[in-house]
C-alpha positions as a printed NumPy array, in Angstrom:
array([[-113.686,  162.711,  164.304],
       [-116.336,  160.426,  162.97 ],
       [-119.321,  159.297,  165.027],
       [-117.764,  155.855,  165.543],
       [-114.5  ,  157.383,  166.753],
       [-116.372,  159.641,  169.187],
       [-118.179,  156.626,  170.65 ],
       [-114.888,  154.689,  170.915],
       [-113.216,  157.654,  172.653],
       [-116.095,  157.982,  175.123],
       [-116.006,  154.259,  175.931],
       [-112.21 ,  154.353,  176.36 ],
       [-112.461,  157.412,  178.629],
       [-115.12 ,  155.755,  180.794],
       [-113.063,  152.558,  181.032],
       [-109.984,  154.567,  181.964],
       [-111.875,  156.423,  184.678],
       [-113.384,  153.212,  186.082],
       [-110.128,  151.264,  186.077],
       [-108.261,  154.184,  187.628],
       [-110.867,  154.48 ,  190.382],
       [-110.652,  150.735,  190.977],
       [-106.848,  150.959,  191.13 ],
       [-106.983,  153.77 ,  193.725],
       [-109.539,  151.842,  195.761],
       [-107.45 ,  148.638,  195.647],
       [-104.317,  150.541,  196.718],
       [-106.24 ,  151.887,  199.706],
       [-107.339,  148.376,  200.638],
       [-103.766,  147.123,  200.382],
       [-102.57 ,  149.788,  202.834],
       [-105.219,  148.672,  205.331],
       [-104.032,  145.052,  205.204],
       [-102.087,  143.48 ,  202.379],
       [-103.116,  140.009,  201.258],
       [-102.326,  138.032,  198.1  ],
       [-105.875,  138.458,  196.865],
       [-105.809,  142.241,  197.361],
       [-102.4  ,  142.541,  195.695],
       [-103.613,  140.494,  192.734],
       [-106.665,  142.722,  192.395],
       [-104.463,  145.821,  192.496],
       [-102.279,  144.453,  189.675],
       [-105.343,  143.667,  187.559],
       [-106.725,  147.173,  188.03 ],
       [-103.308,  148.602,  187.153],
       [-103.196,  146.562,  183.934],
       [-106.683,  147.839,  183.136],
       [-105.486,  151.436,  183.526],
       [-102.538,  150.823,  181.196],
       [-104.651,  149.096,  178.515],
       [-107.375,  151.751,  178.659],
       [-104.845,  154.592,  178.458],
       [-103.053,  152.878,  175.562],
       [-106.312,  152.424,  173.631],
       [-107.371,  156.041,  174.226],
       [-103.94 ,  157.4  ,  173.234],
       [-103.882,  155.234,  170.113],
       [-107.319,  156.479,  169.128],
       [-106.302,  160.147,  169.364],
       [-103.014,  159.486,  167.542],
       [-104.904,  157.741,  164.736],
       [-107.335,  160.664,  164.436],
       [-104.902,  163.574,  164.518],
       [-101.93 ,  161.967,  162.724],
       [-103.947,  160.149,  160.093],
       [-102.038,  156.901,  160.669],
       [-103.918,  153.83 ,  159.537],
       [-103.029,  150.167,  159.785],
       [-101.585,  148.608,  156.633],
       [ -99.587,  145.568,  155.61 ],
       [ -97.504,  147.189,  152.888],
       [ -93.771,  147.13 ,  153.685],
       [ -91.14 ,  148.517,  151.339],
       [ -88.029,  146.362,  151.424],
       [ -84.598,  147.218,  150.023],
       [ -81.7  ,  144.801,  150.284],
       [ -79.212,  147.629,  149.864],
       [ -79.462,  151.003,  151.545],
       [ -80.452,  154.129,  149.685],
       [ -77.576,  156.316,  148.525],
       [ -76.989,  159.917,  149.555],
       [ -74.64 ,  162.638,  148.365],
       [ -71.908,  163.593,  150.865],
       [ -69.587,  166.381,  149.743],
       [ -70.03 ,  165.359,  146.129],
       [ -69.467,  161.643,  146.851],
       [ -72.343,  159.17 ,  146.596],
       [ -72.387,  156.852,  149.608],
       [ -74.824,  154.338,  151.033],
       [ -76.831,  155.816,  153.891],
       [ -75.937,  152.884,  156.13 ],
       [ -72.239,  153.566,  155.449],
       [ -72.67 ,  157.122,  156.716],
       [ -74.601,  155.86 ,  159.746],
       [ -71.885,  153.277,  160.416],
       [ -69.174,  155.942,  160.229],
       [ -71.221,  158.107,  162.584],
       [ -71.546,  155.237,  165.061],
       [ -67.794,  154.592,  164.787],
       [ -66.95 ,  158.247,  165.441],
       [ -69.274,  158.378,  168.464],
       [ -67.735,  155.194,  169.875],
       [ -64.206,  156.518,  169.37 ],
       [ -65.079,  159.767,  171.169],
       [ -66.707,  157.885,  174.054],
       [ -63.732,  155.542,  174.387],
       [ -61.28 ,  158.47 ,  174.365],
       [ -63.283,  160.17 ,  177.101],
       [ -63.365,  156.879,  179.005],
       [ -59.593,  156.533,  178.679],
       [ -58.832,  160.122,  179.732],
       [ -61.324,  160.698,  182.524],
       [ -62.064,  157.227,  183.905],
       [ -59.349,  154.658,  183.27 ],
       [ -56.613,  157.027,  184.438],
       [ -58.334,  157.121,  187.846],
       [ -58.716,  153.354,  188.267],
       [ -57.227,  151.84 ,  191.428],
       [ -55.963,  148.302,  191.879],
       [ -56.742,  148.119,  195.584],
       [ -60.328,  149.447,  195.512],
       [ -61.944,  149.05 ,  192.07 ],
       [ -65.259,  150.75 ,  191.458],
       [ -68.286,  149.489,  189.57 ],
       [ -67.091,  150.77 ,  186.183],
       [ -63.588,  149.352,  186.632],
       [ -64.999,  145.998,  187.694],
       [ -67.347,  145.903,  184.701],
       [ -64.575,  146.755,  182.226],
       [ -62.134,  144.278,  183.729],
       [ -64.801,  141.579,  183.665],
       [ -65.56 ,  142.278,  179.978],
       [ -61.878,  142.185,  179.025],
       [ -61.202,  139.032,  181.038],
       [ -64.272,  137.305,  179.579],
       [ -63.186,  138.191,  176.027],
       [ -59.633,  136.962,  176.643],
       [ -60.823,  133.635,  178.036],
       [ -63.459,  133.237,  175.328],
       [ -60.938,  133.741,  172.528],
       [ -58.331,  131.572,  174.269],
       [ -60.778,  128.679,  174.686],
       [ -61.887,  128.972,  171.052],
       [ -58.542,  129.366,  169.296],
       [ -55.791,  128.508,  171.797],
       [ -52.789,  130.388,  173.158],
       [ -51.456,  131.591,  169.789],
       [ -54.102,  134.307,  169.344],
       [ -54.493,  135.457,  172.958],
       [ -52.401,  138.614,  172.46 ],
       [ -53.912,  140.308,  169.382],
       [ -57.258,  138.686,  168.602],
       [ -59.278,  139.535,  171.777],
       [ -59.08 ,  143.341,  171.199],
       [ -60.355,  142.857,  167.654],
       [ -63.219,  140.625,  168.831],
       [ -64.29 ,  143.084,  171.529],
       [ -64.045,  146.022,  169.086],
       [ -66.208,  144.243,  166.508],
       [ -68.78 ,  143.372,  169.192],
       [ -68.967,  146.991,  170.412],
       [ -69.266,  148.315,  166.839],
       [ -72.044,  145.865,  165.946],
       [ -73.915,  146.678,  169.158],
       [ -73.599,  150.415,  168.44 ],
       [ -74.94 ,  149.877,  164.914],
       [ -77.942,  147.973,  166.276],
       [ -78.518,  150.664,  168.921],
       [ -78.775,  153.31 ,  166.181],
       [ -82.079,  151.751,  165.082],
       [ -83.659,  153.003,  168.309],
       [ -83.27 ,  156.52 ,  166.854],
       [ -85.275,  155.656,  163.745],
       [ -82.22 ,  154.924,  161.577],
       [ -81.583,  151.825,  159.523],
       [ -79.01 ,  149.712,  161.322],
       [ -75.842,  149.312,  159.203],
       [ -75.842,  145.609,  160.072],
       [ -79.088,  145.263,  158.068],
       [ -77.183,  146.215,  154.899],
       [ -75.532,  143.342,  153.029],
       [ -72.51 ,  145.434,  152.024],
       [ -71.748,  146.293,  155.659],
       [ -72.052,  142.704,  156.865],
       [ -69.905,  141.553,  153.938],
       [ -67.136,  143.912,  155.073],
       [ -67.247,  142.286,  158.522],
       [ -67.114,  138.857,  156.904],
       [ -64.066,  139.908,  154.86 ],
       [ -62.312,  140.84 ,  158.112],
       [ -62.807,  137.258,  159.297],
       [ -61.581,  135.934,  155.931],
       [ -58.406,  138.036,  156.216],
       [ -57.779,  136.967,  159.811],
       [ -58.164,  133.237,  159.191],
       [ -55.502,  133.417,  156.478],
       [ -53.234,  135.727,  158.491],
       [ -53.287,  133.514,  161.573],
       [ -53.091,  130.326,  159.516],
       [ -49.936,  131.523,  157.749],
       [ -48.473,  133.131,  160.895],
       [ -48.686,  129.887,  162.864],
       [ -47.837,  127.28 ,  160.23 ],
       [ -46.225,  129.225,  157.381],
       [ -47.312,  129.193,  153.752],
       [ -46.473,  125.5  ,  153.281],
       [ -48.266,  124.593,  156.506],
       [ -51.297,  126.6  ,  155.419],
       [ -51.405,  124.721,  152.113],
       [ -51.065,  121.411,  153.97 ],
       [ -53.946,  122.471,  156.189],
       [ -56.066,  123.214,  153.131],
       [ -55.049,  119.97 ,  151.416],
       [ -55.81 ,  117.633,  154.299],
       [ -53.904,  114.73 ,  155.808],
       [ -53.581,  112.66 ,  152.599],
       [ -50.723,  114.08 ,  150.446],
       [ -51.987,  112.45 ,  147.262],
       [ -55.333,  114.236,  147.569],
       [ -53.904,  117.711,  148.188],
       [ -53.808,  118.86 ,  144.539],
       [ -57.552,  118.235,  144.421],
       [ -58.448,  119.351,  147.937],
       [ -56.567,  122.68 ,  147.97 ],
       [ -58.758,  124.294,  145.235],
       [ -61.893,  122.92 ,  146.887],
       [ -60.795,  124.239,  150.283],
       [ -59.978,  127.622,  148.707],
       [ -63.537,  127.831,  147.371],
       [ -64.813,  126.848,  150.837],
       [ -62.738,  129.602,  152.476],
       [ -63.989,  132.174,  149.961],
       [ -67.546,  131.249,  150.923],
       [ -66.83 ,  132.024,  154.606],
       [ -67.344,  135.833,  154.394],
       [ -70.387,  135.333,  152.166],
       [ -71.919,  132.906,  154.655],
       [ -71.22 ,  135.158,  157.646],
       [ -72.507,  138.232,  155.808],
       [ -75.756,  136.633,  154.632],
       [ -76.471,  135.087,  158.042],
       [ -75.98 ,  138.372,  159.909],
       [ -77.807,  140.393,  157.245],
       [ -80.804,  138.063,  157.208],
       [ -81.23 ,  138.016,  160.976],
       [ -80.841,  141.777,  161.395],
       [ -83.098,  142.532,  158.428],
       [ -85.695,  140.139,  159.847],
       [ -85.767,  142.091,  163.112],
       [ -86.175,  145.371,  161.231],
       [ -89.039,  143.971,  159.138],
       [ -90.837,  142.71 ,  162.244],
       [ -90.624,  146.194,  163.775],
       [ -91.945,  147.813,  160.579],
       [ -94.716,  145.219,  160.375],
       [ -95.7  ,  145.899,  163.996],
       [ -95.91 ,  149.631,  163.349],
       [ -97.81 ,  149.129,  160.106],
       [-100.426,  146.73 ,  161.451],
       [-101.186,  148.735,  164.592],
       [-101.088,  152.178,  162.956],
       [-101.758,  154.842,  165.572],
       [-102.208,  152.176,  168.245],
       [ -98.509,  151.295,  167.991],
       [ -97.597,  153.972,  170.534],
       [ -95.445,  152.439,  173.24 ],
       [ -95.352,  148.893,  171.867],
       [ -92.444,  149.414,  169.412],
       [ -90.388,  150.792,  172.279],
       [ -90.954,  147.584,  174.256],
       [ -90.387,  145.341,  171.24 ],
       [ -87.337,  147.429,  170.359],
       [ -85.646,  146.297,  173.569],
       [ -85.619,  142.813,  172.063],
       [ -85.036,  143.503,  168.367],
       [ -82.513,  146.327,  168.911],
       [ -80.65 ,  145.149,  172.024],
       [ -81.124,  141.493,  172.982],
       [ -81.539,  140.058,  169.478],
       [ -78.418,  141.857,  168.144],
       [ -76.508,  140.607,  171.163],
       [ -77.362,  137.034,  170.167],
       [ -76.303,  137.704,  166.568],
       [ -73.024,  139.251,  167.731],
       [ -72.295,  136.143,  169.786],
       [ -73.031,  133.878,  166.803],
       [ -70.913,  135.973,  164.417],
       [ -67.945,  136.066,  166.801],
       [ -68.199,  132.356,  167.617],
       [ -68.307,  131.338,  163.959],
       [ -65.421,  133.678,  163.119],
       [ -63.266,  132.18 ,  165.869],
       [ -64.191,  128.68 ,  164.703],
       [ -63.031,  129.436,  161.157],
       [ -59.806,  131.009,  162.444],
       [ -59.076,  128.015,  164.675],
       [ -59.743,  125.656,  161.761],
       [ -57.265,  127.59 ,  159.603],
       [ -54.541,  127.183,  162.251],
       [ -54.967,  123.429,  162.686],
       [ -52.233,  121.295,  161.146],
       [ -52.641,  117.514,  161.001]])
């Protein structure tokens, strides 16, 4: 440790001791007779303890780990490739398959050990939560696309949402989220592209689908159908780029936070990760699903 670091450690230790003593003293005063002023003082002393402990921990981490703050961030649009049994695959593809396998195992265990014990007369917390999720998905899809898709589309929507959430959750373990790879998000966008054509043809037939693409004016259909085809082809690209950009932005913010703070980043990424790895992906899942349902509903409309 350098002389400056020793002085900083001594100051941080003294501040920690003082704030901790003040916190203990304020807690004793609160037990004697709680008032708003005493409670406010206790909270301030508690915040002082947390800040002092964070500064002291960050100082020791910086000294012994050698971490220093920097603003250099290495960015790759596509994931690095790894060799798996002689086959070269993107690392995010392997992570995505791992997330999928874990989810399948968890759902099988849920089906065998939990759902089989559900009761209609006295549902528990888990049964209520699952039934609420399924009912919400059914109503959400029904309101977005109508009665025609209520049988088969809700399971797909819920499955995609769970998979995307699992991929985002993997970033909490230090892995690159598959949804921050453009190839992975493009595959999700292609699923939407396939579904909008499948449901459009299933409801209206091939001729009805072409009429839908051509618009309400028959004379303009030879011109409008190719233009609409190009527009439909851009749907998976648009969905993929939107999801990729938002998820990559969250990952870059986390890397920037760790880089700027260096050793003092202890604890803060975990708090920020609750937003960028849980809440923020939830918002992006909602946007992706809503846009996908909008495109599917548009493909089924027939003027």
